Structure formats: C-alpha cells, structure tokens
Coordinates of C-alpha atoms in Angstrom, one line a residue:
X1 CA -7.4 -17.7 6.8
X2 CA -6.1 -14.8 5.0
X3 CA -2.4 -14.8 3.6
X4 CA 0.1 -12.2 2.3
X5 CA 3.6 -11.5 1.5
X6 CA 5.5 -10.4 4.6
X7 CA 6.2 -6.6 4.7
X8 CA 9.7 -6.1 6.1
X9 CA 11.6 -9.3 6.5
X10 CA 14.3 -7.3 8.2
X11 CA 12.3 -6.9 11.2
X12 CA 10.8 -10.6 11.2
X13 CA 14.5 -11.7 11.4
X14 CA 15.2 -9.6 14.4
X15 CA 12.8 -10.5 16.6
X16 CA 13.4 -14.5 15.3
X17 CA 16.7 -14.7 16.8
X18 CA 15.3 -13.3 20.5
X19 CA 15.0 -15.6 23.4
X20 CA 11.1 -17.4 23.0
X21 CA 10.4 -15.5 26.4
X22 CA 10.8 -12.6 24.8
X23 CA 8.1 -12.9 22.7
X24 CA 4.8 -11.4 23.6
X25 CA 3.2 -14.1 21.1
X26 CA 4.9 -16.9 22.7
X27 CA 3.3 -16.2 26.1
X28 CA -0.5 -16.2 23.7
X29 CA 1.1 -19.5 22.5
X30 CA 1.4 -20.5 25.8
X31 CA -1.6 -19.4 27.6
X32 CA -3.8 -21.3 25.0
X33 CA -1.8 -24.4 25.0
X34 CA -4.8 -26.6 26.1
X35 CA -7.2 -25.2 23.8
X36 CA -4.6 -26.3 20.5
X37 CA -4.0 -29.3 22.1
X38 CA -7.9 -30.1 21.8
X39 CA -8.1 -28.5 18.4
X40 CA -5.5 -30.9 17.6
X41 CA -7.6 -33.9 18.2
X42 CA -10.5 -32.7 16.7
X43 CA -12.3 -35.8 14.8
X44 CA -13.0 -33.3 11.9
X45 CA -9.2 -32.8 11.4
X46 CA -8.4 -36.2 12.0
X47 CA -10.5 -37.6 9.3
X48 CA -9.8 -34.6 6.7
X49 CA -6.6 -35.8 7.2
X50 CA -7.1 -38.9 6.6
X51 CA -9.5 -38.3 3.4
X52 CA -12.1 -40.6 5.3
X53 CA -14.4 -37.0 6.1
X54 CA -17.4 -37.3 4.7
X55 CA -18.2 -35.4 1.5
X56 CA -20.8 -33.5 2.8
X57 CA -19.4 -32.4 6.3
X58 CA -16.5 -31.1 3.7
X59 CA -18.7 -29.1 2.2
X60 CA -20.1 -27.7 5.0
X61 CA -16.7 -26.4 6.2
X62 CA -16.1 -25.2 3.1
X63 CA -19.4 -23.2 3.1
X64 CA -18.8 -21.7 6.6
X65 CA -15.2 -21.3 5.5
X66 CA -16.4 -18.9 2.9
X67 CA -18.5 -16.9 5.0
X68 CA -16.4 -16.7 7.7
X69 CA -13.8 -15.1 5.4
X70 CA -16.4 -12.3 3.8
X71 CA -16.4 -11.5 7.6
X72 CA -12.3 -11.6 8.6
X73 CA -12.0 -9.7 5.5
X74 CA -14.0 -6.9 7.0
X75 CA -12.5 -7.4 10.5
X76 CA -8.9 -7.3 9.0
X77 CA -9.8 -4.2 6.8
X78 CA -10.6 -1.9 10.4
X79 CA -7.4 -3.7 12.0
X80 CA -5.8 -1.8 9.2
X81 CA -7.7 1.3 9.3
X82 CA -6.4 1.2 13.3
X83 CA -2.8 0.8 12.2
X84 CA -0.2 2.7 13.5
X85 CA 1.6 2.9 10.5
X86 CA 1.4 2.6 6.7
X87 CA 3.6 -0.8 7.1
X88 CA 1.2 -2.3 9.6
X89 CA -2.0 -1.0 8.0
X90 CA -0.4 -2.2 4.5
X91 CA 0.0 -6.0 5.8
X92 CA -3.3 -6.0 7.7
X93 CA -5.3 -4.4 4.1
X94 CA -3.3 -7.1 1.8
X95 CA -4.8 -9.6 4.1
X96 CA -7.8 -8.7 3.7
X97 CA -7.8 -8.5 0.0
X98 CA -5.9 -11.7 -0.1
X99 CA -9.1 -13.5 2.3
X100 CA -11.9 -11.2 0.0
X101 CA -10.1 -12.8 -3.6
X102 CA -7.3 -15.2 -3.7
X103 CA -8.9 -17.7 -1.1
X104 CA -12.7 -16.9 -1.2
X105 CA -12.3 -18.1 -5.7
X106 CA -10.1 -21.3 -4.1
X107 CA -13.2 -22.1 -2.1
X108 CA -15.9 -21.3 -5.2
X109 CA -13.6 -23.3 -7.2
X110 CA -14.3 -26.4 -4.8
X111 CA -18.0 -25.4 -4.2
X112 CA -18.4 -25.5 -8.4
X113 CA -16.2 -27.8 -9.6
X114 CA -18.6 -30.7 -9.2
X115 CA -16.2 -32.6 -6.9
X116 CA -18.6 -32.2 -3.8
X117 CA -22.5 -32.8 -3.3
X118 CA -25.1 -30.2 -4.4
X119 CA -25.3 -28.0 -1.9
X120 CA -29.0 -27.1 -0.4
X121 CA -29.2 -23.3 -1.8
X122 CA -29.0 -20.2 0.2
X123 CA -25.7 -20.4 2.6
X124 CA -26.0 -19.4 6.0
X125 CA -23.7 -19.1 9.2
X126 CA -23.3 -21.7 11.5
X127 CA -23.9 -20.8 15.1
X128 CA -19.8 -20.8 15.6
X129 CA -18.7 -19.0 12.2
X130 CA -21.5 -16.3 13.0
X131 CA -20.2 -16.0 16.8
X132 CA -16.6 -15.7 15.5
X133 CA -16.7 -13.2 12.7
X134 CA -19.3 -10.9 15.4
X135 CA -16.4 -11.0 17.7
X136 CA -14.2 -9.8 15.2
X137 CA -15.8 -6.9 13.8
X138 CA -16.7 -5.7 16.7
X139 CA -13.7 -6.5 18.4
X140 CA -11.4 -4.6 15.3
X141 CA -14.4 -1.9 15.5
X142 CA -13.8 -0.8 18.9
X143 CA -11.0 -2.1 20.8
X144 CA -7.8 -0.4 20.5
X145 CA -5.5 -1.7 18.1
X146 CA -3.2 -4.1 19.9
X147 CA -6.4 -6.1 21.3
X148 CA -7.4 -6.2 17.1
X149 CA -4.8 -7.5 16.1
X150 CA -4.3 -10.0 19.1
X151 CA -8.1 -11.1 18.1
X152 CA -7.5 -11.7 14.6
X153 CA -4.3 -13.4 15.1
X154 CA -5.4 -17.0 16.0
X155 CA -6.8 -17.5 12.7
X156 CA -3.1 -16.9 11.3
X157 CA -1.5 -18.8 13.4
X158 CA -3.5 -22.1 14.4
X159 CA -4.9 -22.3 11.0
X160 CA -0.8 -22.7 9.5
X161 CA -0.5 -24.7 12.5
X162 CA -2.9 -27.2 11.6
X163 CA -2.3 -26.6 7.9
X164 CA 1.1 -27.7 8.3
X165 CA 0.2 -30.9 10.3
X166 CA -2.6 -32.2 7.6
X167 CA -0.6 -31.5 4.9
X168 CA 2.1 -33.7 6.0
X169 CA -0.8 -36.6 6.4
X170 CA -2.7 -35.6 2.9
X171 CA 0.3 -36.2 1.2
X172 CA -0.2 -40.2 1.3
X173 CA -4.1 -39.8 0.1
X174 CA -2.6 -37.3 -2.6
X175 CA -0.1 -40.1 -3.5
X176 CA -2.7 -42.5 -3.8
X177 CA -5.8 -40.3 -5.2
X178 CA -4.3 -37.0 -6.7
X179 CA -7.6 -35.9 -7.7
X180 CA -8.9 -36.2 -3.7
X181 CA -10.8 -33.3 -2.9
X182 CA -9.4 -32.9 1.0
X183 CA -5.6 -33.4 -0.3
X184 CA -5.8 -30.7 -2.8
X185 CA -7.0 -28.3 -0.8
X186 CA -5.3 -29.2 2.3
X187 CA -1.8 -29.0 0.7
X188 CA -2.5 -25.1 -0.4
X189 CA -1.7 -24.1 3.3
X190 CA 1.8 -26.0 3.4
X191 CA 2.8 -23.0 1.2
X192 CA 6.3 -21.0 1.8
X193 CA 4.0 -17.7 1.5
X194 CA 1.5 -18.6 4.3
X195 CA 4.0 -19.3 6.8
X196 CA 5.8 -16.4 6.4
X197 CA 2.5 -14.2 6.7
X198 CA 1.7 -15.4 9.6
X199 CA 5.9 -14.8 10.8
X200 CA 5.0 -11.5 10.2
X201 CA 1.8 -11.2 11.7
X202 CA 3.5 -12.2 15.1
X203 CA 5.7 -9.5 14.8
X204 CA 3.6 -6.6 14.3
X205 CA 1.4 -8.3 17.2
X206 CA 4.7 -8.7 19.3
X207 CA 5.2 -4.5 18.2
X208 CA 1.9 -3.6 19.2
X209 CA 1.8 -5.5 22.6
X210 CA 5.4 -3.3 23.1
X211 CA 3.5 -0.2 23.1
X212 CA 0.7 -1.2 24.7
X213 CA -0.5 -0.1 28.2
X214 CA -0.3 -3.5 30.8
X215 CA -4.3 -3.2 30.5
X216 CA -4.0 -3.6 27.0
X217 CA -2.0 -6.4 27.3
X218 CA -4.6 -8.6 29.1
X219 CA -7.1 -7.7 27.1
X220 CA -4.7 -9.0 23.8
X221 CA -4.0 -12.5 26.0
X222 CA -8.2 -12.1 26.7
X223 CA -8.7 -11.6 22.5
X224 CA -6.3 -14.2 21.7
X225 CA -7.9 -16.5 23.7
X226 CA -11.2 -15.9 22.8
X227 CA -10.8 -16.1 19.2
X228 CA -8.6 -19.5 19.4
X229 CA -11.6 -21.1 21.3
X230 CA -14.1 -20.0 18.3
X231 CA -11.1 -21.6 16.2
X232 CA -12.0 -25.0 17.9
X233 CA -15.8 -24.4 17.9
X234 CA -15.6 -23.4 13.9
X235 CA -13.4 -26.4 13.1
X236 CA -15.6 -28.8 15.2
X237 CA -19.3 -28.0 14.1
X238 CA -18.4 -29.1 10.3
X239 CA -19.0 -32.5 11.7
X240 CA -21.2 -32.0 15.1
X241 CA -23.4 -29.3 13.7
X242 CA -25.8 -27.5 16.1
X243 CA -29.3 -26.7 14.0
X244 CA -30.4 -23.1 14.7
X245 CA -33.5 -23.3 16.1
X246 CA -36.7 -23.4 14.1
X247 CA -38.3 -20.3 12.5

C-alpha cells in the first residue's frame, strides 16, 4: 500500500468537519461494509496478528505484496497522469514513488534479512495479486479519472484499516519477542504519515466524485467495490493458496 505526505491539509480539514453523509467516501465505506467485515475475520489476519502465521505463508504475502506493489505503482503513476490538477497528480505520483521505493526496500529488507525461509527462486503472481493489479492498470488506463481513483482507493484505506487493528494486537508479541518478524512489520502501518495519506486520498476521491457525472459515480461505488473484494481475495490466498494450473 503506497503512502505519502498529505498535499494540502487545509482542504482535508474542511471536508473532516462535514456531516459523514456528506462524504462521497463514506457511502463506498458503506456499500462495502460486508466485504470489510469478512476481511476482518480473515484467518490470515488473525494469526499475523497473533504471530502464530506460519513463516512460510508470511513469506508468501510478502512475495505477492512486492509484486502487487510494482503493479499499484504503475496504476497510481496513470491515476496521476489523469489528474486534474498538479495537486492531485502530485499526491497520486508521490504514491507511486513511495510504493516503487520506500515500501518495495521494507519488503527486500524482510525477504533478505534471513528472518524468513529461503524462498523457491523466480517470484510469480498469485491468481489474486495478478487479477488485482490487471484491474488496476487497466482500470487507471482507461476509465475516466474519478473511477481511477475510486479503484485504487481500497488499497489506501482497508489496508490502514487493518494496519491499525494488527498493530494494536502485535504490540503484545513485540513486547514479548521484539525481534518477531510479523510485529515489526505490522507496526510500520500504525504510522501518523500513513493515516494521513490515506485522509487525503479520501478527499481528492470525495473532489473527484463532485465533478463527476451520476454515471461516473456508479461506476467509482462499481471500482471501489471491485478492488475491496480483490483486497480480501489478496489477503486470503497467503494462507489458502490456489496452484495455477500445470504447464
């Protein structure tokens, strides 16, 4: 999940003191209430929570998790090129950096420090991570902007959500094992900096949905939705994975 510094906090303020229902991005919220709920439950986040995930289902996720962020990297970098604006299209390119450096060396850093089993060589996309980052490049390729950045905004906000919720449970396995693998990296996305990105993703969503057409908006709640249930298929096939089929 890619994070940045927010790009005008004035703005961000504004539209936080506004009535919920006000909020284009609380009606998302809302409509894909049963899909978080099931992500919520997910055994995988349970047990990385926990730190009783097995070390290899670990690095599996953090394999995917890798390749799925050369690919949001891409998607966020045509977000930006669709931009409105040089604010919006700044904030959607820093993302992108921000997924393409800062995060994919936190992941290389676990991958190579030794801490997790050998890996089996070449990496290659699950079924789910290679379904999710086709749907958005193609979706940030050729949809108009508003329905971009509706797509790519799940991976924002569910991924602080359910950062925010294992961090609060890793901190007992950090207390007991500081060097656990799960609570060091779970903790990163507890950070001041990642919630505020995705504040400010929600408003230049909530900005774009404004000057949308109404056909635009259902196809933003349509995006939305589709990328939050790839959320819960990505998050869930680090521990049930689905072979691809033979060569």
């Amino acid at each position: 999940m890619a994070t940045t510094q927010p790009a005008y906090n004035s703005a961000e303020n504004s539209v936080a003191t506004a009535p919920s229902t006000d909020r284009f991005t609380d009606r998302l919220w809302a409509e894909t209430k049963v899909l978080r709920e099931s992500i919520d439950s997910l055994e995988f986040l349970e047990r990385l929570g926990d730190g009783t995930l097995p070390l290899d289902a670990f690095r599996t996720y953090i394999e995917q998790d890798k390749l799925y962020l050369e690919g949001y990297s891409k998607a966020l970098s045509l977000v930006a090129a669709h931009a409105p604006d040089p604010q919006s299209a700044g904030f959607w390119s820093n993302s992108a950096s921000t997924a393409a450096t800062v995060e994919s060396a936190l992941h290389d850093g676990l991958l190579t420090g030794g801490i997790l089993p050998a890996g089996s060589g070449r990496l290659e996309h699950s079924q789910a991570c290679l379904g999710y980052v086709s749907y958005l490049t193609a979706t940030a390729a050729t949809a108009p902007y508003p329905v971009s950045a509706a797509a790519v905004l799940p991976c924002f906000w569910i991924y602080a959500e359910v950062g925010r919720d294992l961090a609060a449970s890793a901190r007992a396995v950090l207390d007991a094992d500081p060097s656990h693998p799960y609570a060091q990296w779970v903790t990163t996305y507890d950070a001041p900096e990642f919630h505020e990105s995705v504040a400010q993703a929600r408003v230049l969503v909530d900005a774009a949905a404004e000057a949308a057409t109404e056909t635009e908006r259902e196809a933003m709640s349509e995006a939305f939705r589709i990328a939050s249930r790839y959320e819960l298929m990505f998050w869930d096939s680090a521990l049930h994975q689905q072979p691809w089929p033979a060569s």
